[in-house]
């Protein structure tokens, strides 16, 4: 059967965009091809299998209900490891493997870390990598903590398949609403419960007290906990607390809590989870099933992994003779057979040109001599045409000739040529059940290769100019069983052009988790160089210790006996020839022992295809077990078909392409396209100078551990969460080095590199934070680039509002903060900016929302950032209360003292009233400004006046200031200049140094005129409510607003000096009272 070009294009578009080779597909409302794989280290347990089945069956019905009858689980495969006994009910695997499973069952790296979670680090709507469930979670009754396992599975499936995020926040469990109330971070806001602090917990019961406000944040104290009511009326949301019986839905646009500071709001621009789910390809093509019947139960199959079977299918056509391709292929194949393939594997080899030849049926790799049976048959010369399908069919035949099943076996297909008939074997390849890894060598390799690898769950690679490109590709094709101790790890991959008679030097760190089966390999293009290798203890290896292969592949290798010494190894190579030559160094090793978890690095692109100008994201994950490794240098090298290489430093800073800071996922945008075609990815992770750290923090994107419930007014606690000591700590790590291939990707629609216009916008700021420092608001964020995360933006637009919806729906008309003195830094740098929110009245409980855009040139503006919230909180002075045991005589004495003091106070009040008469004629004079100066760096203005002795700076005596307070009189502009903080701004570097102010903030002229502000509004005792969104304006106070001389003077004595004044006409008053 021959596929038409249209079918080939359809397959490419459907299969290639996946960034992970999951075999899941949705057909007629049912999910097929779900793989749940059990790690080889998990002990055999029939109860585990039974509980997995029950979880999937329950989850299918719950998913069907949650998606409003749209999708359910139809076919699920449970992959049994080879460490478990074989049984007749276990089926033969096809493309299922542990490395590509959708759900993995594995022990945690930390004791008690049994929270179900999803490894998810893409953007909003991007699929996750896998769901991790522990055996303890599946075998222990966690109903009261997480809810039923089926509900938990649906929660994690939404992470994995639809790219939504959690609606809680363990780091910020409470927030201040626009109504100045404190609420638990949740969705929907209709979920009810108590906010309490637990004291003195013993035997499952605790003494509780109400939560208090934190004096710094204005939110509840750190120990405050939200305890949900057991009985709820809300039906949402599954991404908050799926364990509540009433919760059967995801938050919709009508029920979504846009104010909650959770990851869903941050990553998805405050869209509801249901809106994101409905935009997925799954739900776009799934209409609700008719009727009221539940979905059919899932079909669950048990599939057992088998011994690894690999067949190399290598091209030896005439085009392989150019650019040393055949030689490089033989070097890489030899390295794969000697250093990469696991002991106990079965390996065969086929070579092809216009026809195919089986060079070796399957050979068991059991000792050092086994591989020589295969390497002896590597092709010595190139010639003939290219028939890829002939090579594939011969590969299948080599497997069956050895009484092995093609299903579940692996084919490594390498070719540099085109084959118009390749599509004729697509159906047979897909039906075979084999996993096909493809390596495209050079720019002319068949474009259909990637379709083969994607439809069968294999890897795809591209190698061209990079001398080590083929070696890197073969090194990546290691065991897929989940047994990390068997996998080969690449420590070094370096190619250097060395001039005549010159030395080159290098170092390779060998950390304490590795060292078994360690090889140093050197290749050359002219002649074998002089080699000196020294271990950390000073032992040296010379040129004679590096053995050349009898096939004359221009390579020599040294295998370190036993376990390689821990520490830094140094090597030196001398090109002793008169001609320059290309020298390469490759170092591979394995884990020190089966019980030692080594550091692992993996890499991939966000998609396998990109259509210009759509950007791609480079991802690299560095971990030890399931724990992330932080603080290291991760570099990506991307090579185009023309040989041009782009080097990117990847970041784990929680900004730009990186979703979460310090999660061991290093990311960066890639936009430097150089025309259409294939690109390769290689990543180098290095820990230097003892800066690496192992994070022990809990995983993100997990089911929430619920501490208890409120039932009939009483708090019923769950068992305390088991935690390791110092759970949030980071452990120092030794230096290490890892190299890994990230496969290849394909670009279309891109113009030539010399004809590209600037089409990318500045990067969106996603980590904006705000806090009050006195009367200033301090903002901090990671600087974006002038396009995405490259270079430097030209400026920032910062807007502020008291209403969240204004920034969400009408950002361009919110109040503008002056940023004229804010000069953007290089992308990836930390920005700190301080300003006074001048147009606004700041008082206790005032909420501000702030957002920012980066700009480049006139017409290129980034998306609006995440919206940061900041609340002004002024701690109240709580009066001290005497203890209940206070002596009655002390109380009596206090009462007697008051009786004596009150008559004296009465006389003082009479005296003050008399003094008012002397000051009445001076009460409302105009304020003369003769010396107005600006305090640079403070962002506000201070007015200095020439005034009579005893006169206040604002032109009002104390009695008049009190009168203004009591009568609510408006304030003159001079006084308001002190009262109103100018919207000036000051810049602060990361070390806190202040720079000159940036001027006043501006508001949109479209806003309605503000009401008059009075000094009465500043005092809690006389505060008037202020309409939201209004601002003060300068004005002349009407005469009626001026206080009379008879105003009570007691308030004048108590009133603080105002920071503003108003202007009143002079008017006569009663005669002054005689002095005392």
GROMACS .gro file of N, CA and C in nm, residues 469-537:
model
  207
  469UNK      N    1   2.840   1.476   1.643
  469UNK     CA    2   2.695   1.469   1.636
  469UNK      C    3   2.641   1.327   1.634
  470UNK      N    4   2.705   1.238   1.558
  470UNK     CA    5   2.659   1.099   1.552
  470UNK      C    6   2.684   1.028   1.684
  471UNK      N    7   2.800   1.052   1.744
  471UNK     CA    8   2.830   0.989   1.873
  471UNK      C    9   2.729   1.033   1.978
  472UNK      N   10   2.695   1.163   1.978
  472UNK     CA   11   2.597   1.213   2.073
  472UNK      C   12   2.461   1.148   2.051
  473UNK      N   13   2.422   1.128   1.925
  473UNK     CA   14   2.293   1.067   1.895
  473UNK      C   15   2.289   0.922   1.944
  474UNK      N   16   2.391   0.845   1.912
  474UNK     CA   17   2.394   0.705   1.955
  474UNK      C   18   2.399   0.695   2.108
  475UNK      N   19   2.469   0.789   2.172
  475UNK     CA   20   2.479   0.785   2.318
  475UNK      C   21   2.345   0.807   2.386
  476UNK      N   22   2.254   0.876   2.317
  476UNK     CA   23   2.122   0.904   2.375
  476UNK      C   24   2.030   0.782   2.369
  477UNK      N   25   2.060   0.686   2.281
  477UNK     CA   26   1.969   0.572   2.265
  477UNK      C   27   2.007   0.464   2.366
  478UNK      N   28   1.977   0.492   2.491
  478UNK     CA   29   2.012   0.398   2.599
  478UNK      C   30   1.886   0.326   2.645
  479UNK      N   31   1.900   0.249   2.753
  479UNK     CA   32   1.790   0.166   2.801
  479UNK      C   33   1.667   0.250   2.832
  480UNK      N   34   1.549   0.196   2.804
  480UNK     CA   35   1.422   0.263   2.827
  480UNK      C   36   1.341   0.193   2.935
  481UNK      N   37   1.407   0.110   3.015
  481UNK     CA   38   1.337   0.026   3.113
  481UNK      C   39   1.312   0.096   3.245
  482UNK      N   40   1.376   0.210   3.270
  482UNK     CA   41   1.363   0.277   3.397
  482UNK      C   42   1.472   0.241   3.496
  483UNK      N   43   1.561   0.149   3.459
  483UNK     CA   44   1.673   0.112   3.546
  483UNK      C   45   1.789   0.207   3.518
  484UNK      N   46   1.800   0.312   3.600
  484UNK     CA   47   1.898   0.417   3.573
  484UNK      C   48   2.041   0.366   3.585
  485UNK      N   49   2.064   0.269   3.671
  485UNK     CA   50   2.200   0.219   3.691
  485UNK      C   51   2.255   0.154   3.565
  486UNK      N   52   2.168   0.111   3.473
  486UNK     CA   53   2.214   0.049   3.349
  486UNK      C   54   2.248   0.151   3.241
  487UNK      N   55   2.197   0.271   3.254
  487UNK     CA   56   2.211   0.369   3.146
  487UNK      C   57   2.352   0.426   3.141
  488UNK      N   58   2.403   0.439   3.018
  488UNK     CA   59   2.532   0.505   2.997
  488UNK      C   60   2.512   0.656   3.006
  489UNK      N   61   2.605   0.724   3.068
  489UNK     CA   62   2.601   0.869   3.084
  489UNK      C   63   2.720   0.931   3.013
  490UNK      N   64   2.695   1.038   2.939
  490UNK     CA   65   2.800   1.105   2.865
  490UNK      C   66   2.850   1.224   2.947
  491UNK      N   67   2.981   1.226   2.974
  491UNK     CA   68   3.040   1.333   3.054
  491UNK      C   69   3.107   1.440   2.970
  492UNK      N   70   3.155   1.403   2.854
  492UNK     CA   71   3.228   1.498   2.769
  492UNK      C   72   3.201   1.467   2.624
  493UNK      N   73   3.186   1.570   2.544
  493UNK     CA   74   3.172   1.558   2.399
  493UNK      C   75   3.227   1.686   2.339
  494UNK      N   76   3.353   1.680   2.296
  494UNK     CA   77   3.420   1.802   2.251
  494UNK      C   78   3.494   1.775   2.121
  495UNK      N   79   3.483   1.868   2.028
  495UNK     CA   80   3.555   1.861   1.900
  495UNK      C   81   3.637   1.989   1.885
  496UNK      N   82   3.766   1.974   1.854
  496UNK     CA   83   3.857   2.088   1.848
  496UNK      C   84   3.944   2.080   1.723
  497UNK      N   85   3.955   2.191   1.653
  497UNK     CA   86   4.050   2.201   1.542
  497UNK      C   87   4.185   2.242   1.600
  498UNK      N   88   4.285   2.156   1.581
  498UNK     CA   89   4.416   2.177   1.642
  498UNK      C   90   4.519   2.199   1.532
  499UNK      N   91   4.590   2.309   1.541
  499UNK     CA   92   4.691   2.339   1.442
  499UNK      C   93   4.814   2.249   1.463
  500UNK      N   94   4.905   2.256   1.369
  500UNK     CA   95   5.023   2.169   1.373
  500UNK      C   96   5.107   2.193   1.497
  501UNK      N   97   5.152   2.084   1.557
  501UNK     CA   98   5.243   2.086   1.671
  501UNK      C   99   5.189   2.164   1.791
  502UNK      N  100   5.058   2.161   1.811
  502UNK     CA  101   4.997   2.234   1.921
  502UNK      C  102   4.930   2.137   2.019
  503UNK      N  103   4.932   2.176   2.149
  503UNK     CA  104   4.865   2.101   2.254
  503UNK      C  105   4.727   2.162   2.281
  504UNK      N  106   4.635   2.079   2.320
  504UNK     CA  107   4.508   2.125   2.377
  504UNK      C  108   4.489   2.053   2.510
  505UNK      N  109   4.425   2.121   2.604
  505UNK     CA  110   4.404   2.065   2.738
  505UNK      C  111   4.257   2.074   2.776
  506UNK      N  112   4.217   1.987   2.863
  506UNK     CA  113   4.079   1.988   2.911
  506UNK      C  114   4.066   1.912   3.042
  507UNK      N  115   3.952   1.934   3.110
  507UNK     CA  116   3.925   1.865   3.235
  507UNK      C  117   3.787   1.801   3.229
  508UNK      N  118   3.769   1.692   3.302
  508UNK     CA  119   3.641   1.622   3.312
  508UNK      C  120   3.620   1.584   3.459
  509UNK      N  121   3.518   1.640   3.526
  509UNK     CA  122   3.491   1.600   3.664
  509UNK      C  123   3.417   1.467   3.668
  510UNK      N  124   3.461   1.377   3.754
  510UNK     CA  125   3.393   1.250   3.778
  510UNK      C  126   3.340   1.256   3.921
  511UNK      N  127   3.208   1.264   3.938
  511UNK     CA  128   3.151   1.278   4.072
  511UNK      C  129   3.133   1.141   4.137
  512UNK      N  130   3.098   1.143   4.263
  512UNK     CA  131   3.096   1.020   4.342
  512UNK      C  132   2.980   0.929   4.311
  513UNK      N  133   2.882   0.974   4.229
  513UNK     CA  134   2.768   0.887   4.197
  513UNK      C  135   2.796   0.799   4.075
  514UNK      N  136   2.908   0.822   4.007
  514UNK     CA  137   2.937   0.749   3.883
  514UNK      C  138   3.078   0.692   3.889
  515UNK      N  139   3.124   0.634   3.779
  515UNK     CA  140   3.260   0.584   3.771
  515UNK      C  141   3.272   0.442   3.722
  516UNK      N  142   3.160   0.371   3.714
  516UNK     CA  143   3.165   0.234   3.664
  516UNK      C  144   3.164   0.234   3.511
  517UNK      N  145   3.245   0.145   3.451
  517UNK     CA  146   3.246   0.128   3.306
  517UNK      C  147   3.279   0.262   3.236
  518UNK      N  148   3.388   0.325   3.279
  518UNK     CA  149   3.425   0.457   3.227
  518UNK      C  150   3.521   0.444   3.110
  519UNK      N  151   3.490   0.517   3.001
  519UNK     CA  152   3.572   0.515   2.879
  519UNK      C  153   3.612   0.657   2.841
  520UNK      N  154   3.737   0.672   2.799
  520UNK     CA  155   3.785   0.794   2.733
  520UNK      C  156   3.815   0.756   2.587
  521UNK      N  157   3.754   0.829   2.493
  521UNK     CA  158   3.770   0.798   2.350
  521UNK      C  159   3.821   0.922   2.279
  522UNK      N  160   3.923   0.904   2.195
  522UNK     CA  161   3.980   1.012   2.115
  522UNK      C  162   3.971   0.972   1.969
  523UNK      N  163   3.922   1.065   1.884
  523UNK     CA  164   3.921   1.041   1.738
  523UNK      C  165   4.001   1.151   1.670
  524UNK      N  166   4.042   1.124   1.546
  524UNK     CA  167   4.122   1.220   1.471
  524UNK      C  168   4.092   1.208   1.323
  525UNK      N  169   4.142   1.305   1.247
  525UNK     CA  170   4.119   1.306   1.102
  525UNK      C  171   4.246   1.284   1.023
  526UNK      N  172   4.364   1.310   1.082
  526UNK     CA  173   4.492   1.293   1.012
  526UNK      C  174   4.571   1.178   1.072
  527UNK      N  175   4.604   1.187   1.198
  527UNK     CA  176   4.682   1.083   1.263
  527UNK      C  177   4.661   1.086   1.412
  528UNK      N  178   4.693   0.977   1.477
  528UNK     CA  179   4.672   0.964   1.620
  528UNK      C  180   4.758   1.066   1.695
  529UNK      N  181   4.697   1.146   1.783
  529UNK     CA  182   4.775   1.246   1.856
  529UNK      C  183   4.847   1.183   1.975
  530UNK      N  184   4.936   1.262   2.033
  530UNK     CA  185   4.996   1.224   2.160
  530UNK      C  186   4.893   1.250   2.270
  531UNK      N  187   4.872   1.153   2.360
  531UNK     CA  188   4.765   1.162   2.460
  531UNK      C  189   4.825   1.146   2.599
  532UNK      N  190   4.788   1.237   2.688
  532UNK     CA  191   4.823   1.226   2.829
  532UNK      C  192   4.695   1.245   2.910
  533UNK      N  193   4.663   1.146   2.994
  533UNK     CA  194   4.545   1.152   3.080
  533UNK      C  195   4.590   1.130   3.224
  534UNK      N  196   4.541   1.213   3.315
  534UNK     CA  197   4.581   1.204   3.455
  534UNK      C  198   4.459   1.202   3.544
  535UNK      N  199   4.454   1.107   3.639
  535UNK     CA  200   4.341   1.099   3.729
  535UNK      C  201   4.360   1.192   3.848
  536UNK      N  202   4.259   1.207   3.935
  536UNK     CA  203   4.270   1.304   4.046
  536UNK      C  204   4.382   1.274   4.144
  537UNK      N  205   4.430   1.152   4.149
  537UNK     CA  206   4.538   1.117   4.242
  537UNK      C  207   4.676   1.126   4.177
   0.00000   0.00000   0.00000
